[in-house]
XYZ file of C-alpha atoms in Angstrom:
780
model
C -59.947 -86.162 33.198
C -60.421 -88.886 35.854
C -58.849 -92.276 36.445
C -60.072 -95.035 34.227
C -62.681 -97.345 35.615
C -61.473 -100.008 38.003
C -64.377 -102.277 37.062
C -64.635 -104.332 33.863
C -65.722 -101.992 31.092
C -66.536 -104.425 28.302
C -67.067 -108.076 27.642
C -63.818 -108.206 25.698
C -61.772 -107.313 28.774
C -63.874 -109.210 31.303
C -65.216 -112.336 29.651
C -66.369 -113.792 32.940
C -68.605 -110.825 33.623
C -72.336 -111.346 33.144
C -73.330 -108.719 30.562
C -76.563 -106.867 31.292
C -79.000 -107.019 28.400
C -80.862 -103.728 28.197
C -82.619 -102.981 24.942
C -83.570 -99.314 25.111
C -86.275 -99.920 22.536
C -88.097 -102.433 24.714
C -90.640 -100.143 26.354
C -92.419 -102.907 28.220
C -89.937 -104.379 30.669
C -92.408 -106.253 32.836
C -91.119 -104.495 35.965
C -93.929 -103.539 38.364
C -94.791 -99.849 38.328
C -93.931 -99.397 42.011
C -90.529 -97.670 42.055
C -90.636 -96.011 45.437
C -89.111 -97.284 48.652
C -91.270 -95.998 51.505
C -88.253 -96.209 53.802
C -87.199 -92.893 52.262
C -90.068 -91.169 54.079
C -88.579 -90.928 57.545
C -90.336 -88.008 59.206
C -89.399 -89.203 62.692
C -85.670 -88.802 61.990
C -86.312 -85.439 60.363
C -88.214 -84.300 63.458
C -85.316 -85.314 65.731
C -82.759 -83.466 63.636
C -84.955 -80.397 63.473
C -85.488 -80.408 67.229
C -81.721 -80.186 67.715
C -81.635 -77.138 65.445
C -84.663 -75.499 67.101
C -83.000 -75.724 70.499
C -80.031 -73.809 69.119
C -81.713 -71.184 66.950
C -84.675 -70.539 69.248
C -86.761 -68.729 66.613
C -89.675 -69.472 64.275
C -88.604 -71.304 61.125
C -89.787 -71.087 57.545
C -91.006 -74.210 55.760
C -87.842 -74.443 53.664
C -85.631 -74.062 56.729
C -87.414 -76.939 58.439
C -86.915 -79.275 55.504
C -83.324 -78.204 54.891
C -82.152 -78.283 58.506
C -83.851 -81.638 59.115
C -81.399 -83.079 56.558
C -78.231 -81.756 58.213
C -75.400 -84.246 58.594
C -74.570 -82.853 62.056
C -77.541 -80.810 63.328
C -76.091 -80.397 66.815
C -72.923 -78.652 65.638
C -73.659 -77.226 62.173
C -73.097 -73.480 61.899
C -76.317 -71.952 60.508
C -76.331 -68.385 59.216
C -78.422 -67.579 56.174
C -76.301 -66.465 53.249
C -73.015 -67.290 55.006
C -72.674 -70.823 56.399
C -71.910 -73.867 54.284
C -74.354 -76.600 55.236
C -73.412 -80.261 55.091
C -76.547 -82.132 54.102
C -77.791 -85.671 53.540
C -80.118 -85.711 50.512
C -82.666 -88.506 50.224
C -82.347 -89.109 46.491
C -80.493 -88.290 43.252
C -82.050 -87.924 39.794
C -80.172 -87.483 36.504
C -81.385 -86.783 32.986
C -79.631 -88.645 30.198
C -77.579 -85.729 28.851
C -75.996 -85.044 32.248
C -76.116 -88.632 33.530
C -73.468 -89.676 31.037
C -70.778 -87.527 32.619
C -72.086 -88.140 36.136
C -71.926 -91.911 35.685
C -68.496 -91.696 34.037
C -67.304 -89.801 37.107
C -68.961 -92.281 39.468
C -67.287 -95.183 37.637
C -63.978 -93.388 38.111
C -64.557 -93.235 41.865
C -64.109 -97.014 42.069
C -67.166 -97.454 44.300
C -69.262 -100.595 43.770
C -72.784 -99.165 44.183
C -74.608 -95.901 44.849
C -75.272 -95.133 48.500
C -78.657 -93.389 48.033
C -81.627 -94.134 45.758
C -80.828 -92.757 42.297
C -82.438 -92.749 38.855
C -81.560 -91.950 35.236
C -84.198 -90.485 32.901
C -83.942 -90.594 29.087
C -85.610 -87.366 28.004
C -83.034 -84.995 26.462
C -81.785 -86.879 23.406
C -85.071 -87.235 21.494
C -85.291 -84.758 18.618
C -88.719 -83.399 17.674
C -89.376 -83.532 13.954
C -92.343 -85.541 12.677
C -94.320 -86.762 15.670
C -94.049 -88.928 18.754
C -93.770 -92.461 17.350
C -91.388 -91.701 14.485
C -89.226 -89.353 16.553
C -88.922 -91.860 19.395
C -88.000 -94.720 17.085
C -85.327 -92.608 15.412
C -83.889 -91.505 18.771
C -83.663 -95.075 20.045
C -81.661 -96.049 16.974
C -79.472 -92.941 16.905
C -78.667 -92.989 20.620
C -78.506 -96.739 21.167
C -74.881 -96.632 22.330
C -75.627 -93.997 24.967
C -78.860 -95.612 26.146
C -77.159 -99.000 26.466
C -74.310 -97.434 28.421
C -76.686 -95.703 30.834
C -78.859 -98.797 31.234
C -75.884 -101.069 31.916
C -74.221 -98.552 34.250
C -77.511 -98.175 36.114
C -77.847 -101.934 36.481
C -74.268 -102.373 37.675
C -74.257 -99.526 40.189
C -77.825 -99.757 41.495
C -79.458 -96.867 39.597
C -83.014 -97.081 38.260
C -83.317 -96.497 34.512
C -86.274 -94.782 32.827
C -86.159 -95.666 29.152
C -86.671 -93.252 26.255
C -90.377 -92.516 25.948
C -90.888 -92.535 29.729
C -91.245 -88.778 29.916
C -89.434 -85.761 31.233
C -87.410 -86.216 34.401
C -89.274 -83.621 36.470
C -92.736 -84.962 35.668
C -91.536 -88.518 36.441
C -90.160 -87.318 39.775
C -93.441 -85.606 40.650
C -95.417 -88.736 39.778
C -93.135 -91.219 41.525
C -90.440 -89.882 43.828
C -91.115 -86.414 45.230
C -92.882 -86.170 48.555
C -93.461 -83.454 51.161
C -90.204 -82.819 52.988
C -87.880 -84.674 50.614
C -84.412 -83.295 49.898
C -83.633 -84.353 46.349
C -80.830 -83.237 44.072
C -81.023 -83.515 40.314
C -78.586 -82.859 37.503
C -80.923 -80.429 35.782
C -81.658 -76.828 36.698
C -85.431 -77.385 36.705
C -85.284 -80.026 39.431
C -87.126 -77.515 41.734
C -90.329 -78.656 39.984
C -90.702 -81.066 42.923
C -91.331 -78.123 45.237
C -94.911 -78.328 44.036
C -95.192 -81.453 46.166
C -93.617 -79.791 49.188
C -90.039 -81.003 48.744
C -86.728 -79.202 48.432
C -85.546 -80.362 45.013
C -82.328 -78.662 43.937
C -80.492 -78.558 40.622
C -76.779 -79.422 40.741
C -73.892 -80.420 38.524
C -72.896 -84.029 37.992
C -69.961 -83.833 40.400
C -72.348 -82.933 43.234
C -74.492 -85.919 42.304
C -71.409 -88.144 42.444
C -70.654 -86.956 45.987
C -74.147 -87.874 47.138
C -74.193 -91.194 45.289
C -70.849 -91.934 46.963
C -72.422 -91.458 50.378
C -70.691 -88.181 51.209
C -72.414 -85.170 52.771
C -73.469 -82.624 50.168
C -72.426 -79.013 50.642
C -74.715 -76.027 50.043
C -74.309 -72.427 51.073
C -77.105 -71.742 53.564
C -79.758 -70.033 51.428
C -81.584 -66.879 52.264
C -85.356 -67.186 52.066
C -87.528 -65.019 49.825
C -91.192 -65.193 50.771
C -93.951 -64.814 48.208
C -97.291 -64.286 49.933
C -100.253 -65.185 47.768
C -103.678 -63.802 48.567
C -106.981 -64.017 46.727
C -107.879 -66.722 44.256
C -107.011 -67.402 40.630
C -109.838 -66.906 38.184
C -110.615 -66.555 34.508
C -107.608 -66.767 32.198
C -105.049 -66.515 35.005
C -102.969 -69.667 35.551
C -100.197 -70.679 37.987
C -97.651 -69.897 35.252
C -98.585 -66.233 35.556
C -97.430 -66.174 39.182
C -93.849 -67.102 38.312
C -93.824 -64.887 35.206
C -94.834 -62.011 37.491
C -92.155 -62.952 40.063
C -89.520 -63.232 37.305
C -90.342 -59.739 36.119
C -89.860 -58.365 39.634
C -86.777 -60.311 40.722
C -85.071 -60.578 37.279
C -82.889 -63.513 36.214
C -80.480 -62.945 39.106
C -82.828 -61.838 41.876
C -83.208 -65.243 43.466
C -79.510 -66.121 43.528
C -78.502 -67.660 46.852
C -82.083 -67.926 48.053
C -84.979 -70.333 48.327
C -88.300 -68.883 47.191
C -91.030 -69.970 49.582
C -94.660 -69.452 48.625
C -97.257 -69.151 51.326
C -100.517 -67.431 52.231
C -104.207 -68.176 51.637
C -103.853 -67.954 47.859
C -101.891 -71.199 47.865
C -105.099 -73.103 48.484
C -106.486 -72.132 45.059
C -103.710 -73.948 43.188
C -103.323 -77.546 42.141
C -100.247 -79.533 43.092
C -99.050 -79.559 39.486
C -99.715 -75.828 39.219
C -97.449 -75.300 42.196
C -94.890 -77.492 40.427
C -95.009 -75.162 37.413
C -94.197 -72.184 39.616
C -91.329 -73.960 41.364
C -89.953 -75.310 38.089
C -89.485 -71.885 36.578
C -87.891 -70.504 39.734
C -84.677 -71.630 38.060
C -85.089 -68.631 35.726
C -84.532 -66.197 38.603
C -81.456 -68.041 39.838
C -83.130 -69.399 42.972
C -81.549 -72.328 44.788
C -85.012 -73.889 44.716
C -88.649 -73.038 45.396
C -91.221 -74.703 47.620
C -94.846 -74.645 48.723
C -96.016 -75.751 52.184
C -97.810 -79.071 52.447
C -101.569 -78.837 51.924
C -104.579 -80.899 50.912
C -103.970 -80.391 47.178
C -100.671 -82.211 47.551
C -102.383 -84.972 49.525
C -104.916 -85.390 46.701
C -102.127 -85.692 44.147
C -100.273 -88.249 46.255
C -103.417 -90.355 46.513
C -104.048 -90.053 42.775
C -100.523 -91.325 42.078
C -100.830 -94.364 44.376
C -99.039 -92.868 47.369
C -101.880 -92.518 49.857
C -99.660 -93.884 52.632
C -97.293 -90.941 52.205
C -100.205 -88.506 52.361
C -101.298 -90.108 55.625
C -97.793 -89.768 57.061
C -97.490 -86.168 55.904
C -100.824 -85.344 57.543
C -99.412 -86.532 60.872
C -96.274 -84.414 60.476
C -97.877 -81.281 59.022
C -96.018 -78.938 61.404
C -92.720 -80.190 59.941
C -93.909 -79.332 56.443
C -95.388 -75.870 56.953
C -93.886 -72.553 58.160
C -94.064 -71.429 61.768
C -96.191 -68.424 62.590
C -94.157 -65.202 62.598
C -91.223 -66.703 60.720
C -89.065 -64.107 58.985
C -88.146 -63.829 55.320
C -85.162 -61.952 53.943
C -87.431 -60.423 51.313
C -91.190 -60.490 50.928
C -93.253 -60.174 47.753
C -97.052 -60.042 47.863
C -99.280 -61.005 44.938
C -103.062 -60.669 44.862
C -104.302 -63.508 42.662
C -107.678 -61.794 42.292
C -106.099 -59.055 40.210
C -103.215 -60.962 38.591
C -103.362 -60.803 34.789
C -101.916 -63.395 32.451
C -98.324 -62.589 31.487
C -96.240 -63.060 28.364
C -92.482 -62.857 28.966
C -89.772 -62.330 26.366
C -88.199 -62.244 23.926
C -84.640 -63.463 24.646
C -84.974 -63.395 28.444
C -87.540 -65.002 30.776
C -87.767 -61.923 33.017
C -88.890 -59.478 30.316
C -92.527 -59.482 31.361
C -95.696 -57.860 30.055
C -99.287 -58.400 31.085
C -101.491 -59.651 28.278
C -103.177 -56.233 28.080
C -99.779 -54.559 27.563
C -98.183 -57.184 25.367
C -99.698 -56.408 21.965
C -98.706 -52.764 22.199
C -95.182 -53.709 23.313
C -94.858 -56.097 20.364
C -95.824 -53.420 17.884
C -93.628 -50.745 19.445
C -90.593 -53.025 19.549
C -91.033 -54.283 16.022
C -91.343 -57.914 17.065
C -92.711 -60.105 14.233
C -96.475 -60.061 14.797
C -97.235 -63.170 12.763
C -97.011 -66.150 15.079
C -95.226 -68.997 13.347
C -95.467 -71.713 16.010
C -97.060 -72.266 19.401
C -95.747 -75.046 21.640
C -97.273 -76.364 24.859
C -96.086 -79.004 27.299
C -92.505 -79.564 28.515
C -91.478 -80.199 32.107
C -93.008 -76.871 33.113
C -96.560 -77.227 31.851
C -97.551 -80.730 30.830
C -99.859 -81.868 33.606
C -103.314 -83.353 33.169
C -104.779 -80.018 34.256
C -102.666 -78.086 31.734
C -103.740 -80.349 28.896
C -107.382 -80.275 29.985
C -107.493 -76.493 30.046
C -105.813 -76.233 26.653
C -108.262 -78.804 25.277
C -111.208 -76.758 26.579
C -110.013 -73.851 24.444
C -109.428 -76.125 21.457
C -112.947 -77.527 21.822
C -114.378 -74.025 21.530
C -112.476 -73.606 18.255
C -113.803 -76.959 16.991
C -117.346 -75.950 17.930
C -116.958 -72.735 15.907
C -115.388 -74.478 12.930
C -111.853 -73.046 13.060
C -108.365 -74.495 13.384
C -105.011 -73.063 14.413
C -103.510 -70.464 12.096
C -100.039 -71.200 13.459
C -98.247 -74.517 13.763
C -99.082 -76.117 17.100
C -97.225 -78.823 19.043
C -98.060 -80.654 22.250
C -95.446 -82.356 24.455
C -96.856 -84.676 27.147
C -94.691 -84.650 30.248
C -94.768 -88.380 30.790
C -96.032 -91.653 29.383
C -98.696 -91.544 32.102
C -99.916 -88.143 30.944
C -99.839 -89.215 27.286
C -101.845 -92.349 27.971
C -104.369 -90.528 30.137
C -105.048 -87.618 27.763
C -105.335 -90.117 24.926
C -107.913 -92.150 26.855
C -109.846 -89.091 28.032
C -109.900 -87.307 24.670
C -107.804 -84.194 25.229
C -105.179 -85.322 22.721
C -107.857 -85.870 20.087
C -109.367 -82.424 20.584
C -105.975 -80.739 20.356
C -105.209 -82.635 17.156
C -108.514 -81.485 15.622
C -107.287 -77.887 15.574
C -104.003 -78.955 13.964
C -101.945 -79.924 17.003
C -99.124 -82.442 16.608
C -98.333 -84.584 19.651
C -94.577 -84.947 20.139
C -92.687 -87.605 22.084
C -92.742 -87.658 25.876
C -89.456 -85.774 26.067
C -87.893 -82.326 26.309
C -87.751 -81.727 22.558
C -87.932 -78.090 21.404
C -87.708 -76.789 24.975
C -83.994 -77.628 25.041
C -83.243 -77.132 21.359
C -84.006 -80.686 20.248
C -86.146 -79.448 17.371
C -85.483 -80.198 13.709
C -87.342 -77.088 12.646
C -87.813 -76.691 8.916
C -90.548 -74.054 8.450
C -88.294 -70.998 8.897
C -84.749 -70.694 7.493
C -82.125 -69.901 10.117
C -81.568 -66.157 10.317
C -85.177 -65.295 9.473
C -86.926 -63.099 12.060
C -90.037 -64.840 13.416
C -92.047 -65.238 16.604
C -92.947 -68.349 18.558
C -94.757 -68.678 21.877
C -94.314 -71.564 24.299
C -95.393 -72.770 27.716
C -91.763 -73.677 28.367
C -89.456 -72.054 30.912
C -86.495 -70.648 29.029
C -86.281 -68.403 25.965
C -82.651 -67.356 25.575
C -81.399 -66.447 22.121
C -81.317 -69.529 19.846
C -82.535 -71.727 22.713
C -85.373 -73.556 20.986
C -84.400 -73.834 17.335
C -80.835 -72.540 16.970
C -82.058 -69.421 15.153
C -80.854 -66.190 16.804
C -83.686 -64.334 15.051
C -86.447 -66.407 16.610
C -88.308 -64.226 19.102
C -89.435 -66.720 21.743
C -92.091 -65.762 24.260
C -93.214 -67.672 27.359
C -96.804 -67.872 28.623
C -99.303 -70.344 30.072
C -100.596 -73.200 27.878
C -103.940 -71.388 27.872
C -102.545 -68.226 26.299
C -100.413 -70.223 23.841
C -103.426 -72.234 22.658
C -105.530 -69.106 22.239
C -102.805 -67.328 20.306
C -102.273 -70.127 17.774
C -105.965 -69.862 16.932
C -105.465 -66.217 15.972
C -102.006 -66.636 14.430
C -100.938 -63.287 15.793
C -98.721 -62.125 18.613
C -100.955 -59.162 19.454
C -104.119 -61.214 20.070
C -105.587 -60.802 23.547
C -108.104 -63.580 24.272
C -109.513 -61.628 27.204
C -110.823 -58.896 24.913
C -110.416 -59.836 21.239
C -112.620 -61.951 19.000
C -111.886 -64.721 16.524
C -113.609 -65.068 13.176
C -115.501 -68.301 12.509
C -117.670 -69.485 9.585
C -120.752 -68.217 11.400
C -119.256 -64.906 12.470
C -117.025 -63.548 15.218
C -116.865 -65.142 18.645
C -114.927 -64.646 21.857
C -113.173 -67.468 23.664
C -114.449 -68.230 27.138
C -111.913 -68.734 29.965
C -110.453 -72.251 30.047
C -111.626 -74.962 32.393
C -110.096 -78.306 33.214
C -109.960 -81.094 35.756
C -107.057 -81.021 38.181
C -106.918 -84.827 38.258
C -108.525 -87.446 36.005
C -111.872 -88.683 37.299
C -111.054 -92.216 36.099
C -107.603 -92.150 37.637
C -104.321 -92.063 35.742
C -103.595 -94.544 32.977
C -99.923 -95.528 33.501
C -99.495 -96.447 29.841
C -96.556 -98.661 28.917
C -94.115 -99.649 31.643
C -90.864 -97.921 30.743
C -88.839 -98.516 33.900
C -85.857 -100.816 34.425
C -85.156 -101.532 38.077
C -81.549 -102.359 38.965
C -80.801 -105.859 40.223
C -80.079 -106.257 43.915
C -76.482 -107.145 43.085
C -74.799 -105.899 39.926
C -71.233 -106.655 40.912
C -70.666 -109.161 38.107
C -72.172 -106.966 35.376
C -70.085 -105.044 32.876
C -70.392 -101.569 31.368
C -69.627 -100.959 27.714
C -67.482 -98.001 26.618
C -65.990 -98.425 23.161
C -62.560 -96.723 23.090
C -63.248 -95.666 19.474
C -66.628 -94.120 20.234
C -67.324 -90.489 19.369
C -70.222 -90.420 21.864
C -68.614 -91.793 25.040
C -65.152 -91.351 26.500
C -63.635 -92.671 29.708
C -62.091 -89.963 31.830
C -58.584 -89.188 33.015
C -57.801 -87.021 36.069
C -57.119 -83.335 35.768
C -53.646 -82.373 37.000
C -53.126 -81.207 40.554
C -52.168 -77.618 41.317
C -48.373 -77.347 41.125
C -48.151 -75.003 44.118
C -47.185 -71.984 41.998
C -48.944 -68.745 41.145
C -50.812 -68.579 37.838
C -48.615 -66.253 35.824
C -49.051 -64.669 32.390
C -52.343 -66.322 31.547
C -53.732 -65.337 28.175
C -57.199 -63.800 28.088
C -58.918 -66.236 25.755
C -62.064 -64.117 25.524
C -63.492 -61.086 27.249
C -67.216 -61.784 27.090
C -69.673 -58.965 26.524
C -73.151 -59.053 28.045
C -75.285 -62.078 28.918
C -73.384 -65.361 29.020
C -75.573 -68.307 29.970
C -74.601 -71.956 30.029
C -76.193 -72.102 26.572
C -73.542 -69.629 25.407
C -70.761 -71.591 27.133
C -71.858 -75.108 26.119
C -74.732 -75.173 23.662
C -77.365 -77.908 23.718
C -79.338 -78.894 20.614
C -77.121 -80.869 18.208
C -74.291 -80.881 20.764
C -76.256 -83.015 23.207
C -75.047 -86.153 21.477
C -71.504 -85.465 22.731
C -72.381 -85.037 26.412
C -70.573 -88.294 27.211
C -67.427 -87.389 25.241
C -65.551 -84.546 26.887
C -63.097 -83.882 24.083
C -65.717 -83.792 21.336
C -68.172 -81.597 23.185
C -65.369 -79.190 24.076
C -65.552 -78.068 20.455
C -68.602 -76.016 21.425
C -66.929 -74.188 24.325
C -67.987 -70.527 24.465
C -68.952 -70.469 20.794
C -72.113 -68.527 21.653
C -70.395 -65.896 23.804
C -69.963 -62.413 22.344
C -66.348 -61.232 22.137
C -66.150 -57.659 23.443
C -63.273 -56.975 21.034
C -65.395 -57.320 17.899
C -69.009 -57.935 19.006
C -68.893 -61.316 17.284
C -69.461 -64.858 18.482
C -66.817 -67.588 18.150
C -64.140 -65.304 16.723
C -61.133 -64.505 18.936
C -57.546 -63.580 18.208
C -54.928 -66.270 18.596
C -52.062 -64.427 20.282
C -49.606 -67.051 19.016
C -50.339 -66.444 15.331
C -52.273 -63.178 15.191
C -55.094 -64.973 13.335
C -58.784 -64.937 14.260
C -60.174 -68.388 14.962
C -62.977 -70.118 16.814
C -62.806 -69.971 20.605
C -62.184 -73.735 21.101
C -59.507 -73.703 18.382
C -57.543 -70.956 20.107
C -57.960 -72.647 23.497
C -56.570 -75.878 22.053
C -53.604 -73.974 20.589
C -52.813 -72.472 23.987
C -53.163 -75.848 25.686
C -50.843 -77.480 23.150
C -48.226 -74.842 23.992
C -48.713 -75.178 27.786
C -50.144 -71.661 28.024
C -52.831 -71.325 30.712
C -55.723 -69.012 29.962
C -58.526 -67.128 31.653
C -61.958 -65.956 30.517
C -63.464 -62.620 31.575
C -67.217 -62.033 31.908
C -69.953 -59.781 33.218
C -72.952 -60.262 35.540
C -74.722 -63.540 36.396
C -72.200 -65.481 34.331
C -73.373 -69.062 33.787
C -77.068 -68.487 34.394
C -79.480 -71.095 33.096
C -78.892 -74.819 32.963
C -77.070 -76.882 35.563
C -74.875 -78.439 32.853
C -71.437 -79.074 34.288
C -70.013 -79.318 30.781
C -69.817 -75.526 30.891
C -67.183 -76.035 33.587
C -65.626 -79.267 32.342
C -64.880 -77.909 28.875
C -62.823 -74.860 29.971
C -60.916 -77.070 32.417
C -60.259 -79.671 29.723
C -59.012 -77.020 27.280
C -56.596 -75.371 29.692
C -58.483 -72.687 31.625
C -57.313 -71.965 35.154
C -59.653 -69.171 36.205
C -62.895 -67.466 35.211
C -63.105 -63.822 36.340
C -66.473 -62.068 36.168
C -68.644 -59.452 37.843
C -70.947 -62.106 39.352
C -71.817 -65.807 38.953
C -74.954 -67.870 38.853
C -74.945 -70.307 41.791
C -74.776 -73.689 40.091
C -72.144 -72.669 37.576
C -69.865 -71.225 40.253
C -70.047 -74.506 42.182
C -69.437 -76.538 39.026
C -66.280 -74.529 38.284
C -64.988 -75.141 41.794
C -65.704 -78.857 41.521
C -63.514 -79.122 38.423
C -60.506 -77.398 40.000
C -61.000 -73.962 38.424
C -60.932 -70.590 40.167
C -64.255 -68.751 39.800
C -63.400 -65.205 40.914
C -65.316 -61.919 40.975
C -64.055 -58.367 40.653
C -63.999 -56.666 44.048
C -64.690 -53.538 42.017
C -66.894 -54.442 39.035
C -65.502 -51.443 37.143
C -62.170 -53.287 36.952
C -63.701 -55.302 34.129
C -62.947 -52.258 31.966
C -59.237 -52.294 32.901
C -58.646 -55.518 30.979
C -57.991 -55.048 27.270
C -60.338 -57.129 25.090
C -57.377 -58.559 23.183
C -53.787 -59.313 24.100
C -54.046 -58.826 27.872
C -52.216 -61.154 30.236
C -53.381 -61.927 33.767
C -51.342 -63.230 36.697
C -52.993 -64.403 39.924
C -50.503 -64.223 42.760
C -50.428 -65.166 46.425
C -52.021 -68.575 45.945
C -49.760 -70.016 48.634
C -51.899 -67.985 51.056
C -55.233 -68.904 49.430
C -57.728 -68.868 52.297
C -61.459 -68.445 52.922
C -62.590 -64.817 53.017
C -59.248 -63.475 51.810
C -59.285 -61.809 48.361
C -56.763 -62.792 45.739
C -54.643 -60.337 43.783
C -54.314 -60.226 40.019
C -51.900 -58.245 37.882
C -53.200 -57.303 34.457
C -50.745 -56.336 31.725
C -52.308 -54.856 28.596
C -50.732 -54.764 25.125
C -50.393 -50.973 25.333
C -47.968 -51.426 28.243
C -50.403 -50.399 30.980
C -50.500 -52.507 34.101
C -53.127 -52.761 36.805
C -53.371 -54.573 40.110
C -56.909 -55.672 40.907
C -58.553 -57.436 43.824
C -60.577 -60.560 43.196
C -63.133 -61.978 45.611
C -64.055 -65.627 45.969
C -66.447 -67.793 47.978
C -64.166 -70.793 48.595
C -64.193 -72.486 51.978
C -61.423 -74.772 53.253
C -62.877 -77.891 51.698
C -63.285 -76.218 48.319
C -59.735 -74.916 48.404
C -58.700 -78.550 48.827
C -60.556 -79.301 45.572
C -58.498 -76.650 43.792
C -55.231 -77.987 45.166
C -56.120 -81.592 44.276
C -57.103 -80.597 40.753
C -60.811 -81.360 41.213
C -63.321 -82.423 43.835
C -63.252 -85.989 42.556
C -59.456 -86.123 42.786
C -59.770 -84.959 46.393
C -62.472 -87.527 47.158
C -60.309 -90.338 45.801
C -57.374 -89.153 47.916
C -59.502 -89.152 51.046
C -60.827 -92.628 50.235
C -57.308 -93.963 49.720
C -56.176 -92.544 53.070
C -59.162 -94.092 54.812
């Protein structure tokens, strides 16, 4: 892909370089726990930028508009039209999880820049496989992934990026505890970055190439979002939890309903929620395709800031409250109202996070749909629901079971969100209570939520049901088994259900059987914040040195985990003629279908190796099978990556065809890098998810949509050829034309829409956004 690094890459080639010693297994680094530079909180500059925008727009602004527009690169001249303009923004911070940081740092190295221009961090949370328990799993991960951890630690030290070692916790919980603040604009290379909206910031998931732009000091581009308002009234009570708000919103908006919009919560009901509860809601906004989600600044956020040693930020935010809350009479593009007094707990699934049922409806739905009623496993925690409050409420339910002499009938796992949460719930007893009913505490990492689960209790292919407090439940997501019916609920409902062992148990109405007779669980209770304060646990942070210019970064040329990058070729100025249709995808095609996680995570730093998973989960419309497509060169059926490699070897460009919301789910840019690496030139679908469309553009591909969605049916599932013509006149707002020739001799001319602006067209012509950036730097 990109140019090789211009800095020394190993001690063998740069013997004078001082090698950075970073043992990933050394959890106690001796670095003070303060990782935050208060200079980032510059409300005065934000106010000045916003004032320039107010003078131009002359209308009340929503909370999200205030934060977004106060980060404009050129507030006096920026065109601002919701849903139309491309904003050029200056984010305050970048955060990367280890699976995506590998490619992001490889791209940054290729830029030739000496140091990141904005505060940035790497978080080791994705590569730890859950199997036996926290200590054993962490030790195994440190050994297995040593090469990757050492690369990320040394790259962080050289280029000025903070490094959170394995065992630190999940990126989004670490951000909430350390880096998020009211009014921050933060981008993260993970789709659940919006978790930080629970602390009043705009935290947005992006691909690695976007992160590279920001780390390079360039303005970051975002299509001006629409704003969906969710007005909350009433007050949560009983079994209802913040998770139920987003499960209810997901049911209404569906997985695509938030695309191109920020979801902004407001109203008197907000005051009944904890800061971490608001984070849960914002986190799972990724499941409706939202750009991000946010809550207005309030006292619950101030309490959380003070509890996490950031009282000075709370004091500043109090003085700038009007910047961090919506104006009266501001307008939303869509408004949803939810009465928390009457909101029931929800259980969403299986196979899609928007398939929602209230708890009173769920048991009947399970029986009618033939879902396996025996609950095999319940899992709580993850980045979505692993706060002190979540664990306290779950423990209050577990304590009732202990008091009545029963334990869980299903397997039960607990994932603390951070080392701080783990240490605190260990000190305060919640972990002990959860273990007494059979709970197993996993490592402070993503684990089963992202498919890092060495599950052994159910053979692959066996129908079974699990319930989690996670965020995502696509087919095969958690354990690689397409027959696992995964359901999403609050930690409270999950804990109650494992005590019954059945999917159709309703804790609001049903009883459990104990040694002394039947009993009914009482609604959970729990402290929002620990009365003794947080226990930080072991220090797992490595701060970068002030000057890393003489450090080296190791990349073994023979590694199967890491690979330096070479640039993609520039556009040759010609139309794309006679492209083979590699696959015509049928139905849902998420980034999990395009570039699976789980066992493939280990190759996230090696583009060629991970490309062997490209589109292997997508369903071929020609035969309703996954990873079986016809090689038009030989007539044989092979795996999708195998056929793509055959076409590439013969200099045959190809295109993939898809349906609605193509690329929903994770922010993983590998779902764009892999097709580009294996010879794709265009992806043509009915509609795209936001992040994936941007990622495709960044890598020099053409993400195009049918002007008439019915034209999807005009392309034969096998043997069709597609030509995209008129690229010499490629311009913003002007559709492109494609000619489709089918094997039966029929030919069709179809119109294809795009959302490219002038700058993005330059990415296509240069071969990628990074190629273009390097050209601009060379000219300067």
